[in-house]
């Protein structure tokens, strides 16, 4: 493979957002959801960047993050499928819009049984076909 050939990935990073969120919520939820992938799945992180003047920049994901949306029921089904496939995942619940720090965020999620989580966002990473199955019923974010 040469540097000119496009890089293809057999994995996928995807974010699924509930379709009734305000724009600021969609952006905030997406940022929070993907922030957990790098530390837990280090292979998703590429090399650091540097501009022509030698100024260094932090590394980013080595592959695109695809963003989808769906109804509350779509999110719940995707969450169930993610758990059954034991894929790396992160969740954002409606309760997290009312907390102001990491400790309270974790406490808010811990206080609710899995089946009762009021999900507004889900991030998942894994083999393309498995992630595609998790996202069944969701559509690409406009």
JSON list of C-alpha atoms in Angstrom, two decimals:
[
{"chain": "A", "resi": 1, "resn": "UNK", "atom": "CA", "xyz": [0.00, 0.00, 0.00]},
{"chain": "A", "resi": 2, "resn": "UNK", "atom": "CA", "xyz": [1.32, 3.46, -0.85]},
{"chain": "A", "resi": 3, "resn": "UNK", "atom": "CA", "xyz": [0.70, 6.73, 0.97]},
{"chain": "A", "resi": 4, "resn": "UNK", "atom": "CA", "xyz": [-1.59, 7.76, -1.91]},
{"chain": "A", "resi": 5, "resn": "UNK", "atom": "CA", "xyz": [-4.00, 4.88, -1.39]},
{"chain": "A", "resi": 6, "resn": "UNK", "atom": "CA", "xyz": [-6.99, 5.53, 0.87]},
{"chain": "A", "resi": 7, "resn": "UNK", "atom": "CA", "xyz": [-6.91, 3.86, 4.25]},
{"chain": "A", "resi": 8, "resn": "UNK", "atom": "CA", "xyz": [-9.80, 1.46, 4.87]},
{"chain": "A", "resi": 9, "resn": "UNK", "atom": "CA", "xyz": [-10.83, 0.39, 8.34]},
{"chain": "A", "resi": 10, "resn": "UNK", "atom": "CA", "xyz": [-12.50, -2.84, 9.35]},
{"chain": "A", "resi": 11, "resn": "UNK", "atom": "CA", "xyz": [-13.78, -1.10, 12.49]},
{"chain": "A", "resi": 12, "resn": "UNK", "atom": "CA", "xyz": [-16.25, 1.70, 13.06]},
{"chain": "A", "resi": 13, "resn": "UNK", "atom": "CA", "xyz": [-16.67, 4.47, 15.62]},
{"chain": "A", "resi": 14, "resn": "UNK", "atom": "CA", "xyz": [-20.30, 5.54, 15.80]},
{"chain": "A", "resi": 15, "resn": "UNK", "atom": "CA", "xyz": [-22.37, 7.90, 17.90]},
{"chain": "A", "resi": 16, "resn": "UNK", "atom": "CA", "xyz": [-26.14, 7.54, 18.08]},
{"chain": "A", "resi": 17, "resn": "UNK", "atom": "CA", "xyz": [-28.09, 10.58, 19.29]},
{"chain": "A", "resi": 18, "resn": "UNK", "atom": "CA", "xyz": [-31.74, 10.85, 20.23]},
{"chain": "A", "resi": 19, "resn": "UNK", "atom": "CA", "xyz": [-33.51, 12.82, 17.52]},
{"chain": "A", "resi": 20, "resn": "UNK", "atom": "CA", "xyz": [-35.28, 15.25, 19.88]},
{"chain": "A", "resi": 21, "resn": "UNK", "atom": "CA", "xyz": [-32.13, 16.94, 21.24]},
{"chain": "A", "resi": 22, "resn": "UNK", "atom": "CA", "xyz": [-31.37, 20.63, 20.77]},
{"chain": "A", "resi": 23, "resn": "UNK", "atom": "CA", "xyz": [-28.33, 21.42, 18.62]},
{"chain": "A", "resi": 24, "resn": "UNK", "atom": "CA", "xyz": [-26.16, 22.37, 21.60]},
{"chain": "A", "resi": 25, "resn": "UNK", "atom": "CA", "xyz": [-27.12, 19.11, 23.31]},
{"chain": "A", "resi": 26, "resn": "UNK", "atom": "CA", "xyz": [-26.18, 17.05, 20.23]},
{"chain": "A", "resi": 27, "resn": "UNK", "atom": "CA", "xyz": [-22.74, 18.66, 20.10]},
{"chain": "A", "resi": 28, "resn": "UNK", "atom": "CA", "xyz": [-22.17, 18.34, 23.85]},
{"chain": "A", "resi": 29, "resn": "UNK", "atom": "CA", "xyz": [-23.32, 14.72, 24.00]},
{"chain": "A", "resi": 30, "resn": "UNK", "atom": "CA", "xyz": [-21.17, 13.74, 21.01]},
{"chain": "A", "resi": 31, "resn": "UNK", "atom": "CA", "xyz": [-18.06, 15.29, 22.55]},
{"chain": "A", "resi": 32, "resn": "UNK", "atom": "CA", "xyz": [-18.63, 13.59, 25.90]},
{"chain": "A", "resi": 33, "resn": "UNK", "atom": "CA", "xyz": [-19.43, 10.20, 24.38]},
{"chain": "A", "resi": 34, "resn": "UNK", "atom": "CA", "xyz": [-16.32, 9.91, 22.22]},
{"chain": "A", "resi": 35, "resn": "UNK", "atom": "CA", "xyz": [-14.00, 11.20, 24.95]},
{"chain": "A", "resi": 36, "resn": "UNK", "atom": "CA", "xyz": [-13.99, 7.80, 26.63]},
{"chain": "A", "resi": 37, "resn": "UNK", "atom": "CA", "xyz": [-12.92, 5.76, 23.64]},
{"chain": "A", "resi": 38, "resn": "UNK", "atom": "CA", "xyz": [-9.25, 6.77, 23.44]},
{"chain": "A", "resi": 39, "resn": "UNK", "atom": "CA", "xyz": [-8.27, 5.84, 26.99]},
{"chain": "A", "resi": 40, "resn": "UNK", "atom": "CA", "xyz": [-10.12, 2.50, 26.85]},
{"chain": "A", "resi": 41, "resn": "UNK", "atom": "CA", "xyz": [-9.43, 1.57, 23.22]},
{"chain": "A", "resi": 42, "resn": "UNK", "atom": "CA", "xyz": [-6.00, 3.10, 22.49]},
{"chain": "A", "resi": 43, "resn": "UNK", "atom": "CA", "xyz": [-5.78, 1.65, 18.97]},
{"chain": "A", "resi": 44, "resn": "UNK", "atom": "CA", "xyz": [-8.40, 4.20, 17.82]},
{"chain": "A", "resi": 45, "resn": "UNK", "atom": "CA", "xyz": [-5.92, 7.05, 18.37]},
{"chain": "A", "resi": 46, "resn": "UNK", "atom": "CA", "xyz": [-3.62, 8.11, 15.54]},
{"chain": "A", "resi": 47, "resn": "UNK", "atom": "CA", "xyz": [-0.24, 9.82, 15.67]},
{"chain": "A", "resi": 48, "resn": "UNK", "atom": "CA", "xyz": [0.21, 13.41, 16.91]},
{"chain": "A", "resi": 49, "resn": "UNK", "atom": "CA", "xyz": [-0.02, 16.24, 14.38]},
{"chain": "A", "resi": 50, "resn": "UNK", "atom": "CA", "xyz": [2.51, 18.91, 13.55]},
{"chain": "A", "resi": 51, "resn": "UNK", "atom": "CA", "xyz": [2.18, 21.92, 11.26]},
{"chain": "A", "resi": 52, "resn": "UNK", "atom": "CA", "xyz": [4.79, 23.20, 8.79]},
{"chain": "A", "resi": 53, "resn": "UNK", "atom": "CA", "xyz": [6.33, 25.40, 11.50]},
{"chain": "A", "resi": 54, "resn": "UNK", "atom": "CA", "xyz": [6.88, 22.43, 13.79]},
{"chain": "A", "resi": 55, "resn": "UNK", "atom": "CA", "xyz": [4.07, 23.34, 16.24]},
{"chain": "A", "resi": 56, "resn": "UNK", "atom": "CA", "xyz": [2.80, 20.08, 17.76]},
{"chain": "A", "resi": 57, "resn": "UNK", "atom": "CA", "xyz": [-0.90, 19.18, 18.19]},
{"chain": "A", "resi": 58, "resn": "UNK", "atom": "CA", "xyz": [-2.62, 16.38, 20.05]},
{"chain": "A", "resi": 59, "resn": "UNK", "atom": "CA", "xyz": [-3.41, 13.13, 18.26]},
{"chain": "A", "resi": 60, "resn": "UNK", "atom": "CA", "xyz": [-6.98, 12.45, 17.22]},
{"chain": "A", "resi": 61, "resn": "UNK", "atom": "CA", "xyz": [-8.96, 9.39, 16.20]},
{"chain": "A", "resi": 62, "resn": "UNK", "atom": "CA", "xyz": [-7.33, 7.54, 13.31]},
{"chain": "A", "resi": 63, "resn": "UNK", "atom": "CA", "xyz": [-10.67, 7.06, 11.59]},
{"chain": "A", "resi": 64, "resn": "UNK", "atom": "CA", "xyz": [-13.90, 9.00, 11.08]},
{"chain": "A", "resi": 65, "resn": "UNK", "atom": "CA", "xyz": [-16.60, 9.16, 13.73]},
{"chain": "A", "resi": 66, "resn": "UNK", "atom": "CA", "xyz": [-19.99, 8.54, 12.13]},
{"chain": "A", "resi": 67, "resn": "UNK", "atom": "CA", "xyz": [-22.95, 10.25, 13.80]},
{"chain": "A", "resi": 68, "resn": "UNK", "atom": "CA", "xyz": [-26.46, 8.82, 13.61]},
{"chain": "A", "resi": 69, "resn": "UNK", "atom": "CA", "xyz": [-29.82, 9.75, 15.08]},
{"chain": "A", "resi": 70, "resn": "UNK", "atom": "CA", "xyz": [-32.92, 7.89, 16.08]},
{"chain": "A", "resi": 71, "resn": "UNK", "atom": "CA", "xyz": [-35.96, 7.85, 18.31]},
{"chain": "A", "resi": 72, "resn": "UNK", "atom": "CA", "xyz": [-35.78, 6.98, 22.00]},
{"chain": "A", "resi": 73, "resn": "UNK", "atom": "CA", "xyz": [-36.79, 3.40, 21.17]},
{"chain": "A", "resi": 74, "resn": "UNK", "atom": "CA", "xyz": [-34.00, 3.11, 18.57]},
{"chain": "A", "resi": 75, "resn": "UNK", "atom": "CA", "xyz": [-31.46, 4.17, 21.19]},
{"chain": "A", "resi": 76, "resn": "UNK", "atom": "CA", "xyz": [-32.78, 1.65, 23.71]},
{"chain": "A", "resi": 77, "resn": "UNK", "atom": "CA", "xyz": [-32.61, -1.18, 21.15]},
{"chain": "A", "resi": 78, "resn": "UNK", "atom": "CA", "xyz": [-29.10, -0.16, 20.07]},
{"chain": "A", "resi": 79, "resn": "UNK", "atom": "CA", "xyz": [-27.98, -0.12, 23.71]},
{"chain": "A", "resi": 80, "resn": "UNK", "atom": "CA", "xyz": [-29.35, -3.63, 24.24]},
{"chain": "A", "resi": 81, "resn": "UNK", "atom": "CA", "xyz": [-27.57, -4.90, 21.11]},
{"chain": "A", "resi": 82, "resn": "UNK", "atom": "CA", "xyz": [-24.32, -3.21, 22.16]},
{"chain": "A", "resi": 83, "resn": "UNK", "atom": "CA", "xyz": [-24.46, -4.95, 25.53]},
{"chain": "A", "resi": 84, "resn": "UNK", "atom": "CA", "xyz": [-25.25, -8.35, 23.98]},
{"chain": "A", "resi": 85, "resn": "UNK", "atom": "CA", "xyz": [-22.22, -8.01, 21.69]},
{"chain": "A", "resi": 86, "resn": "UNK", "atom": "CA", "xyz": [-19.99, -6.75, 24.53]},
{"chain": "A", "resi": 87, "resn": "UNK", "atom": "CA", "xyz": [-18.73, -3.86, 22.39]},
{"chain": "A", "resi": 88, "resn": "UNK", "atom": "CA", "xyz": [-16.86, -0.91, 23.93]},
{"chain": "A", "resi": 89, "resn": "UNK", "atom": "CA", "xyz": [-19.48, 1.78, 24.57]},
{"chain": "A", "resi": 90, "resn": "UNK", "atom": "CA", "xyz": [-20.28, 4.96, 26.41]},
{"chain": "A", "resi": 91, "resn": "UNK", "atom": "CA", "xyz": [-23.67, 6.37, 27.35]},
{"chain": "A", "resi": 92, "resn": "UNK", "atom": "CA", "xyz": [-25.13, 9.79, 28.02]},
{"chain": "A", "resi": 93, "resn": "UNK", "atom": "CA", "xyz": [-28.44, 9.98, 29.86]},
{"chain": "A", "resi": 94, "resn": "UNK", "atom": "CA", "xyz": [-30.91, 12.86, 30.13]},
{"chain": "A", "resi": 95, "resn": "UNK", "atom": "CA", "xyz": [-29.98, 13.19, 33.81]},
{"chain": "A", "resi": 96, "resn": "UNK", "atom": "CA", "xyz": [-26.48, 14.35, 32.84]},
{"chain": "A", "resi": 97, "resn": "UNK", "atom": "CA", "xyz": [-27.89, 17.63, 31.52]},
{"chain": "A", "resi": 98, "resn": "UNK", "atom": "CA", "xyz": [-28.67, 18.58, 35.14]},
{"chain": "A", "resi": 99, "resn": "UNK", "atom": "CA", "xyz": [-25.33, 17.69, 36.73]},
{"chain": "A", "resi": 100, "resn": "UNK", "atom": "CA", "xyz": [-22.28, 19.88, 36.64]},
{"chain": "A", "resi": 101, "resn": "UNK", "atom": "CA", "xyz": [-19.32, 17.60, 37.22]},
{"chain": "A", "resi": 102, "resn": "UNK", "atom": "CA", "xyz": [-17.88, 14.17, 36.59]},
{"chain": "A", "resi": 103, "resn": "UNK", "atom": "CA", "xyz": [-18.61, 12.79, 40.07]},
{"chain": "A", "resi": 104, "resn": "UNK", "atom": "CA", "xyz": [-22.30, 13.71, 39.84]},
{"chain": "A", "resi": 105, "resn": "UNK", "atom": "CA", "xyz": [-22.48, 12.39, 36.26]},
{"chain": "A", "resi": 106, "resn": "UNK", "atom": "CA", "xyz": [-21.24, 8.98, 37.33]},
{"chain": "A", "resi": 107, "resn": "UNK", "atom": "CA", "xyz": [-23.59, 8.96, 40.34]},
{"chain": "A", "resi": 108, "resn": "UNK", "atom": "CA", "xyz": [-26.56, 9.82, 38.12]},
{"chain": "A", "resi": 109, "resn": "UNK", "atom": "CA", "xyz": [-25.88, 6.86, 35.82]},
{"chain": "A", "resi": 110, "resn": "UNK", "atom": "CA", "xyz": [-25.14, 4.50, 38.72]},
{"chain": "A", "resi": 111, "resn": "UNK", "atom": "CA", "xyz": [-28.51, 5.36, 40.35]},
{"chain": "A", "resi": 112, "resn": "UNK", "atom": "CA", "xyz": [-30.56, 3.95, 37.45]},
{"chain": "A", "resi": 113, "resn": "UNK", "atom": "CA", "xyz": [-30.93, 0.27, 36.46]},
{"chain": "A", "resi": 114, "resn": "UNK", "atom": "CA", "xyz": [-29.71, -0.55, 32.94]},
{"chain": "A", "resi": 115, "resn": "UNK", "atom": "CA", "xyz": [-33.21, -1.12, 31.54]},
{"chain": "A", "resi": 116, "resn": "UNK", "atom": "CA", "xyz": [-34.41, 2.24, 32.90]},
{"chain": "A", "resi": 117, "resn": "UNK", "atom": "CA", "xyz": [-31.61, 4.49, 31.62]},
{"chain": "A", "resi": 118, "resn": "UNK", "atom": "CA", "xyz": [-33.08, 7.54, 29.83]},
{"chain": "A", "resi": 119, "resn": "UNK", "atom": "CA", "xyz": [-30.56, 7.42, 27.00]},
{"chain": "A", "resi": 120, "resn": "UNK", "atom": "CA", "xyz": [-29.97, 10.47, 24.81]},
{"chain": "A", "resi": 121, "resn": "UNK", "atom": "CA", "xyz": [-26.68, 9.26, 23.34]},
{"chain": "A", "resi": 122, "resn": "UNK", "atom": "CA", "xyz": [-24.59, 6.15, 22.82]},
{"chain": "A", "resi": 123, "resn": "UNK", "atom": "CA", "xyz": [-21.11, 5.71, 21.35]},
{"chain": "A", "resi": 124, "resn": "UNK", "atom": "CA", "xyz": [-19.88, 2.33, 20.19]},
{"chain": "A", "resi": 125, "resn": "UNK", "atom": "CA", "xyz": [-16.70, 0.95, 18.66]},
{"chain": "A", "resi": 126, "resn": "UNK", "atom": "CA", "xyz": [-16.07, -2.40, 17.06]},
{"chain": "A", "resi": 127, "resn": "UNK", "atom": "CA", "xyz": [-16.01, -4.40, 13.84]},
{"chain": "A", "resi": 128, "resn": "UNK", "atom": "CA", "xyz": [-18.00, -2.64, 11.11]},
{"chain": "A", "resi": 129, "resn": "UNK", "atom": "CA", "xyz": [-20.58, -5.40, 10.73]},
{"chain": "A", "resi": 130, "resn": "UNK", "atom": "CA", "xyz": [-21.24, -5.58, 14.48]},
{"chain": "A", "resi": 131, "resn": "UNK", "atom": "CA", "xyz": [-21.62, -1.79, 14.80]},
{"chain": "A", "resi": 132, "resn": "UNK", "atom": "CA", "xyz": [-23.91, -1.75, 11.75]},
{"chain": "A", "resi": 133, "resn": "UNK", "atom": "CA", "xyz": [-26.14, -4.34, 13.43]},
{"chain": "A", "resi": 134, "resn": "UNK", "atom": "CA", "xyz": [-26.19, -2.31, 16.66]},
{"chain": "A", "resi": 135, "resn": "UNK", "atom": "CA", "xyz": [-27.32, 0.77, 14.71]},
{"chain": "A", "resi": 136, "resn": "UNK", "atom": "CA", "xyz": [-30.16, -0.98, 12.86]},
{"chain": "A", "resi": 137, "resn": "UNK", "atom": "CA", "xyz": [-33.06, 1.46, 12.54]},
{"chain": "A", "resi": 138, "resn": "UNK", "atom": "CA", "xyz": [-30.92, 4.57, 13.00]},
{"chain": "A", "resi": 139, "resn": "UNK", "atom": "CA", "xyz": [-30.23, 7.07, 10.24]},
{"chain": "A", "resi": 140, "resn": "UNK", "atom": "CA", "xyz": [-27.21, 9.23, 9.47]},
{"chain": "A", "resi": 141, "resn": "UNK", "atom": "CA", "xyz": [-27.34, 12.56, 11.28]},
{"chain": "A", "resi": 142, "resn": "UNK", "atom": "CA", "xyz": [-28.27, 15.32, 8.82]}
]
